[in-house]
mmCIF file of N, CA and C in Angstrom:
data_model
loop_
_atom_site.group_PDB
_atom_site.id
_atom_site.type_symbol
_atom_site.label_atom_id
_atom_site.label_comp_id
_atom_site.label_asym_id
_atom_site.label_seq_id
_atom_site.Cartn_x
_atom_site.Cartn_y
_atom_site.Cartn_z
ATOM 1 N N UNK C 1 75.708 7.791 -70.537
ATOM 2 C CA UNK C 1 74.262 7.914 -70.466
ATOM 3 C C UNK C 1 73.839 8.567 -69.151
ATOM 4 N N UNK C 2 74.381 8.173 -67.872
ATOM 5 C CA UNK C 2 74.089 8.427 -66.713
ATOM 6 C C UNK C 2 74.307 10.003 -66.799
ATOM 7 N N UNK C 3 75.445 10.901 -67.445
ATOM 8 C CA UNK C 3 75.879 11.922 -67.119
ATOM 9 C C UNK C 3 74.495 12.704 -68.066
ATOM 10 N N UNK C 4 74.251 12.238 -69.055
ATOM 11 C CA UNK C 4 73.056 12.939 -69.392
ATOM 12 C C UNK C 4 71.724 13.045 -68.492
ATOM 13 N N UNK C 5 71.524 11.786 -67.860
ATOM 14 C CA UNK C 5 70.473 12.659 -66.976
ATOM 15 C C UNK C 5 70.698 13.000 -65.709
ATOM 16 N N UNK C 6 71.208 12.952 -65.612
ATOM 17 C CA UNK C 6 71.552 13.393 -64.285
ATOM 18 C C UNK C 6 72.913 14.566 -64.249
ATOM 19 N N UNK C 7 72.652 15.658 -63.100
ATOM 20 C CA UNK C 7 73.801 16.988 -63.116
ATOM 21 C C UNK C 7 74.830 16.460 -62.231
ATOM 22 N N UNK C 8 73.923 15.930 -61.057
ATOM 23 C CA UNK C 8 74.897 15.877 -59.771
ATOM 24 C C UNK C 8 75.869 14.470 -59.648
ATOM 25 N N UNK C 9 77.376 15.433 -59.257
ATOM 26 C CA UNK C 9 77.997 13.675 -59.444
ATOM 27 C C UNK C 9 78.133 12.718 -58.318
ATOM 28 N N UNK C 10 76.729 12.942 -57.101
ATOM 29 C CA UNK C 10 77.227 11.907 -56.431
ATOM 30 C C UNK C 10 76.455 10.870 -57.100
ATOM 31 N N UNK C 11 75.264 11.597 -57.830
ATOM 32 C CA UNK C 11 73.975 10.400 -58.261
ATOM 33 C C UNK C 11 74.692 9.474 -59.783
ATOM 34 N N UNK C 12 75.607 10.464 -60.262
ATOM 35 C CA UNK C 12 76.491 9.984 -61.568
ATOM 36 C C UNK C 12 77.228 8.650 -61.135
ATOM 37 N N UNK C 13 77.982 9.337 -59.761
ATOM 38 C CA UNK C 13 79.071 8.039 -59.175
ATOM 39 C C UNK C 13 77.900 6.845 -58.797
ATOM 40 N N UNK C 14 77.093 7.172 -58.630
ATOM 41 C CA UNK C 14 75.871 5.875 -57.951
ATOM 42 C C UNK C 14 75.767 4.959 -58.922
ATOM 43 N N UNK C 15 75.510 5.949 -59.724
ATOM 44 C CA UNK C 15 74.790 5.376 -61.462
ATOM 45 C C UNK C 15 76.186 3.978 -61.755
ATOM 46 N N UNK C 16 77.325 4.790 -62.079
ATOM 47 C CA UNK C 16 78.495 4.237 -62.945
ATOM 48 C C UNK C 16 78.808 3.042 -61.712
ATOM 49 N N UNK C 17 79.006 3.489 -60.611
ATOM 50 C CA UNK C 17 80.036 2.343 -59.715
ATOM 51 C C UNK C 17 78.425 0.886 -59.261
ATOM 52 N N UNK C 18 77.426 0.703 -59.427
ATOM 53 C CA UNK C 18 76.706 -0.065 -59.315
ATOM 54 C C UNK C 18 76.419 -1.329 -60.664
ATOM 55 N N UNK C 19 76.495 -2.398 -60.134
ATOM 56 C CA UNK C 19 76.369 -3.710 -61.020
ATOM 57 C C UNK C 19 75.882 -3.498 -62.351
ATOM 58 N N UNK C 20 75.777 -3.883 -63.194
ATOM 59 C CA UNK C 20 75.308 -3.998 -64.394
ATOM 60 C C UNK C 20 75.250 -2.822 -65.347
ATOM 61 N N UNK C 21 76.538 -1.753 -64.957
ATOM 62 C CA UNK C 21 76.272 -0.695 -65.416
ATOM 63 C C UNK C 21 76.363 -0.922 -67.253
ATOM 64 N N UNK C 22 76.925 -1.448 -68.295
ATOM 65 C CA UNK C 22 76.818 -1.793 -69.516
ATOM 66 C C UNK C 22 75.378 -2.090 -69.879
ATOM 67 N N UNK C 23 74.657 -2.285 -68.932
ATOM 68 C CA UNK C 23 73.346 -3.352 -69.274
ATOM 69 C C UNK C 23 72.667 -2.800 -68.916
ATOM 70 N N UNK C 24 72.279 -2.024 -67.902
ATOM 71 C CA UNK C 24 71.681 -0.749 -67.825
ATOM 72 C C UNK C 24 71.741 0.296 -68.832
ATOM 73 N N UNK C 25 72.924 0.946 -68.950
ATOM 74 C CA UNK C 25 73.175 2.131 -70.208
ATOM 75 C C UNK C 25 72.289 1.486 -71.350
ATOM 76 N N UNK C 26 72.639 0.338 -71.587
ATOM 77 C CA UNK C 26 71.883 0.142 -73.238
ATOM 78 C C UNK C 26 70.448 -0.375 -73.134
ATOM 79 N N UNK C 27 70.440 -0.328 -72.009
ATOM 80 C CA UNK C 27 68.611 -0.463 -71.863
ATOM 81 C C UNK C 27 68.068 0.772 -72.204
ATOM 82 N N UNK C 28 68.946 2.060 -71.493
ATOM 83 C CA UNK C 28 68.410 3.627 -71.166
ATOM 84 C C UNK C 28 68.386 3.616 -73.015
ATOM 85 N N UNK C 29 69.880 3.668 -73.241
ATOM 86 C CA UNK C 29 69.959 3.948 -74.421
ATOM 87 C C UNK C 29 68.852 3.473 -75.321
ATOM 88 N N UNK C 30 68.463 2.487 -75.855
ATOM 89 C CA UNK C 30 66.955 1.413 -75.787
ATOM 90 C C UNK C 30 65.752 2.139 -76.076
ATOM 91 N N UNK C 31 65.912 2.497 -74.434
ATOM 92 C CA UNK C 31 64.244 3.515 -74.250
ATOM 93 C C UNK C 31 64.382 4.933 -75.059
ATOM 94 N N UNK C 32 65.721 5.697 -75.285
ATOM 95 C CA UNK C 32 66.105 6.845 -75.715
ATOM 96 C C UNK C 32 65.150 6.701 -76.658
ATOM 97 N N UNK C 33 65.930 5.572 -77.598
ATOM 98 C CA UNK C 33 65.546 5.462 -79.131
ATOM 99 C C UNK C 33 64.493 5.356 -79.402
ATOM 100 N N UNK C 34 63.474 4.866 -78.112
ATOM 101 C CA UNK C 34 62.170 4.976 -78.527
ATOM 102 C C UNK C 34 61.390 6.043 -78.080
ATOM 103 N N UNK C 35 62.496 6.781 -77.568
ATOM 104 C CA UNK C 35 61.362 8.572 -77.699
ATOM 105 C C UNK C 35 60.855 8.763 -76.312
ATOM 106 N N UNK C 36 61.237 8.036 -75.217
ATOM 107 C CA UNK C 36 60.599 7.816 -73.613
ATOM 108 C C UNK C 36 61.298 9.461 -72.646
ATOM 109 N N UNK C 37 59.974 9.629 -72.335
ATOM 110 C CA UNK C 37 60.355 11.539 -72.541
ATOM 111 C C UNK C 37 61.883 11.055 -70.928
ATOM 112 N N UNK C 38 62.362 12.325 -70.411
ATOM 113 C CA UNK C 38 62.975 12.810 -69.506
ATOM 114 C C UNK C 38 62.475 11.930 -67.943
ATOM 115 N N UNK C 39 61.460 12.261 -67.710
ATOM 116 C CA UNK C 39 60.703 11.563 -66.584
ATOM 117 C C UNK C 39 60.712 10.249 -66.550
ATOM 118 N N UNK C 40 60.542 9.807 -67.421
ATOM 119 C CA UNK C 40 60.573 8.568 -67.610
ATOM 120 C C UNK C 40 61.803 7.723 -67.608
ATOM 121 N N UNK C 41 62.908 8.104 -68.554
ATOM 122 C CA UNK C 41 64.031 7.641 -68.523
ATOM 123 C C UNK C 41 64.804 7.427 -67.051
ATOM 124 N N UNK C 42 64.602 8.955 -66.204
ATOM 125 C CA UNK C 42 65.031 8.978 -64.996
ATOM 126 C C UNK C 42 64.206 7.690 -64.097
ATOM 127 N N UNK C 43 63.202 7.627 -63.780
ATOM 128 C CA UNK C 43 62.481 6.574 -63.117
ATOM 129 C C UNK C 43 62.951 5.042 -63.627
ATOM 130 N N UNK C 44 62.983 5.189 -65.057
ATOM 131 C CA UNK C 44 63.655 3.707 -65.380
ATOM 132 C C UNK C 44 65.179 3.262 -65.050
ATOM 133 N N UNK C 45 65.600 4.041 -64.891
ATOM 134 C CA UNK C 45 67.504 4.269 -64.242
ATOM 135 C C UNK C 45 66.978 3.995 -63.122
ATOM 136 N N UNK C 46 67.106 4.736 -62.073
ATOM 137 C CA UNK C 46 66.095 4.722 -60.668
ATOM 138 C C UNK C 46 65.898 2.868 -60.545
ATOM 139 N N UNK C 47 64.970 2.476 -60.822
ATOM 140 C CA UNK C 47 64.368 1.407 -61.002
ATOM 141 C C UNK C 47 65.649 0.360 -60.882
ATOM 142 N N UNK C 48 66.063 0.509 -62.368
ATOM 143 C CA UNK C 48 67.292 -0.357 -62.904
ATOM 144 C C UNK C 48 68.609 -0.388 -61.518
ATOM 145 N N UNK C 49 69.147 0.675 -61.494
ATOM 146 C CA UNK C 49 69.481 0.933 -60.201
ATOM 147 C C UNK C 49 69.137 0.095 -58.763
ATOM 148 N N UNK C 50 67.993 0.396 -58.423
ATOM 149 C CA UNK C 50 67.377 -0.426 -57.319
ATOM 150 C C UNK C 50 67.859 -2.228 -57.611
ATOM 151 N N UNK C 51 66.842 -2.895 -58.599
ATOM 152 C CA UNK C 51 66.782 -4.072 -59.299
ATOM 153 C C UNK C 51 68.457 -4.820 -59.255
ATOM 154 N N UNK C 52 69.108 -4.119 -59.348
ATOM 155 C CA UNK C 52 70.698 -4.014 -59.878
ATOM 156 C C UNK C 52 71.570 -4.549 -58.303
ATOM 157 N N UNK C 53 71.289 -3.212 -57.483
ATOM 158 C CA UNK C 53 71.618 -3.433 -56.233
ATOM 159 C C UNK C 53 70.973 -4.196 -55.348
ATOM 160 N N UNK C 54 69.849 -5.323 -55.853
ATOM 161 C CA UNK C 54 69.291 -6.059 -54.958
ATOM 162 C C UNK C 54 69.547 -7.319 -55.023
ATOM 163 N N UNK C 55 70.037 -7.713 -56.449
ATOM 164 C CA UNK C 55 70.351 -9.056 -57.405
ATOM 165 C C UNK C 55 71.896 -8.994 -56.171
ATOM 166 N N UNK C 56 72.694 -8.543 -55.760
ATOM 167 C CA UNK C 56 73.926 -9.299 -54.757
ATOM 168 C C UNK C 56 74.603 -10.125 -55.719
ATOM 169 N N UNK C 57 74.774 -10.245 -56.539
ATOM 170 C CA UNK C 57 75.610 -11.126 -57.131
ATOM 171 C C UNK C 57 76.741 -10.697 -57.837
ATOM 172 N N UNK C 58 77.941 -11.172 -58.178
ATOM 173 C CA UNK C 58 78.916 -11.075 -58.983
ATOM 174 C C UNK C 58 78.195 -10.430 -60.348
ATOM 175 N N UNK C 59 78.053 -9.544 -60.933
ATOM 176 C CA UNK C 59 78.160 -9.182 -62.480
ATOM 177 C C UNK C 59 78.343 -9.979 -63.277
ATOM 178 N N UNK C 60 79.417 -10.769 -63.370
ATOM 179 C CA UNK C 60 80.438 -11.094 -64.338
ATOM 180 C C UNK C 60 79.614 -12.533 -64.550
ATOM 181 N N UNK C 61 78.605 -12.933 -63.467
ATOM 182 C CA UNK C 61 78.153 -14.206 -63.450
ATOM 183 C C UNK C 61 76.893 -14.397 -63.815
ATOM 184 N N UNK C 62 76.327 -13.521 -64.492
ATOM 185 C CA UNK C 62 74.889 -13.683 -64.618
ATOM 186 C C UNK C 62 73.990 -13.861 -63.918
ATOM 187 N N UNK C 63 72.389 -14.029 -64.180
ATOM 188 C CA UNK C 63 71.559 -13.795 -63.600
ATOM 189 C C UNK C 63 70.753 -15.007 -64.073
ATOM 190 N N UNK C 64 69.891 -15.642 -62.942
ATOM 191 C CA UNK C 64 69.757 -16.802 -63.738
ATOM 192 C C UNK C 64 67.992 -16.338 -62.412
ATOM 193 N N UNK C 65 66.931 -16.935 -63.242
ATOM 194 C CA UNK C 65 65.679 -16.436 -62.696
ATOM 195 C C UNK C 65 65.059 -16.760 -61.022
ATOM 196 N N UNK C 66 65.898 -17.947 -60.697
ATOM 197 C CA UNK C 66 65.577 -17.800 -59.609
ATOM 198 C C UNK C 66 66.573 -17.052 -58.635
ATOM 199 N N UNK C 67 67.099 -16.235 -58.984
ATOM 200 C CA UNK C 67 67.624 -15.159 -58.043
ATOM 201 C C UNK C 67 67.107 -13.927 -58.472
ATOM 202 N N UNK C 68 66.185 -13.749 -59.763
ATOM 203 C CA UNK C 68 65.386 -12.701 -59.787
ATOM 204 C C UNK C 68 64.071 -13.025 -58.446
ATOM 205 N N UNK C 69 63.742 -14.309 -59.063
ATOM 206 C CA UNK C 69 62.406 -14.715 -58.148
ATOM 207 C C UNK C 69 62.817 -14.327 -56.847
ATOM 208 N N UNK C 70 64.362 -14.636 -55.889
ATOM 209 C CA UNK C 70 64.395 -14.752 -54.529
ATOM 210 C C UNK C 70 64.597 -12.998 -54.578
ATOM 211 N N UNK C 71 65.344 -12.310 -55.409
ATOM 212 C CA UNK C 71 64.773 -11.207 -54.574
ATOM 213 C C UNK C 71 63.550 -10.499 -54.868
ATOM 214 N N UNK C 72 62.773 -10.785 -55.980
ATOM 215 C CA UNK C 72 61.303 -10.500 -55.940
ATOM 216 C C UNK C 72 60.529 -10.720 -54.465
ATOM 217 N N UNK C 73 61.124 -12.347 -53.941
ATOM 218 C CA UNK C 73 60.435 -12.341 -52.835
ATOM 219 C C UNK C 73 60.947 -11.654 -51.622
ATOM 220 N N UNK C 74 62.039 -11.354 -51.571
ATOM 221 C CA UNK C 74 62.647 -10.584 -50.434
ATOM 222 C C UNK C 74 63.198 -9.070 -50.208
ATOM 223 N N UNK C 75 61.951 -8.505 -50.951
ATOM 224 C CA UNK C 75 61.576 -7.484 -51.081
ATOM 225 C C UNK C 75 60.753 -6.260 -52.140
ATOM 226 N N UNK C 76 60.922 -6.981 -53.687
ATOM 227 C CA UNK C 76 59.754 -6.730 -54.912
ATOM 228 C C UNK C 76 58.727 -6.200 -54.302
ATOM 229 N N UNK C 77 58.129 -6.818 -53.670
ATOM 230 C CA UNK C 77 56.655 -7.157 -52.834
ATOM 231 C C UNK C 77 56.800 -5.997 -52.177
ATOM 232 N N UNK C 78 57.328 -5.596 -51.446
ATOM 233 C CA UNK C 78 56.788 -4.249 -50.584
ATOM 234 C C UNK C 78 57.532 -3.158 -50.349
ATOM 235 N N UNK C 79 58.328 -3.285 -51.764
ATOM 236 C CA UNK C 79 59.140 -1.643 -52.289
ATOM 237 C C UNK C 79 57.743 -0.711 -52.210
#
């Protein structure tokens, strides 16, 4: 998914080697299916990306809401 929007492979390697990459792709994939033009898709990667690399946690261990909440608060707020 990543190699489709994106040309350049350092932003590809960003994409693939960052947390939740399975769970990301099928989100993109997700939005594909619902027709979410070019611009958009990119900003939601982007996003996902950010969100991804802020959660600090093991992958493999899930995400449980108050470690969404703690990094909402320790930094959400004034991205």
């Amino acid at each position: 998914m990543f190699d489709t929007l994106y040309t350049q492979p350092s932003i590809i390697a960003r994409h693939i080697n960052a947390p939740y990459r399975e769970e990301r792709e099928r989100y993109l994939r997700h939005c594909e299916q619902q027709g979410y033009t070019l611009q958009t898709m990119l900003l939601t990667a982007r996003e996902l990306l950010w969100i991804a690399q802020k959660l600090l946690i093991c992958p493999d261990s899930g995400v449980t809401i108050e470690q969404v909440r703690t990094a909402a608060a320790n930094g959400w707020k004034t991205r």
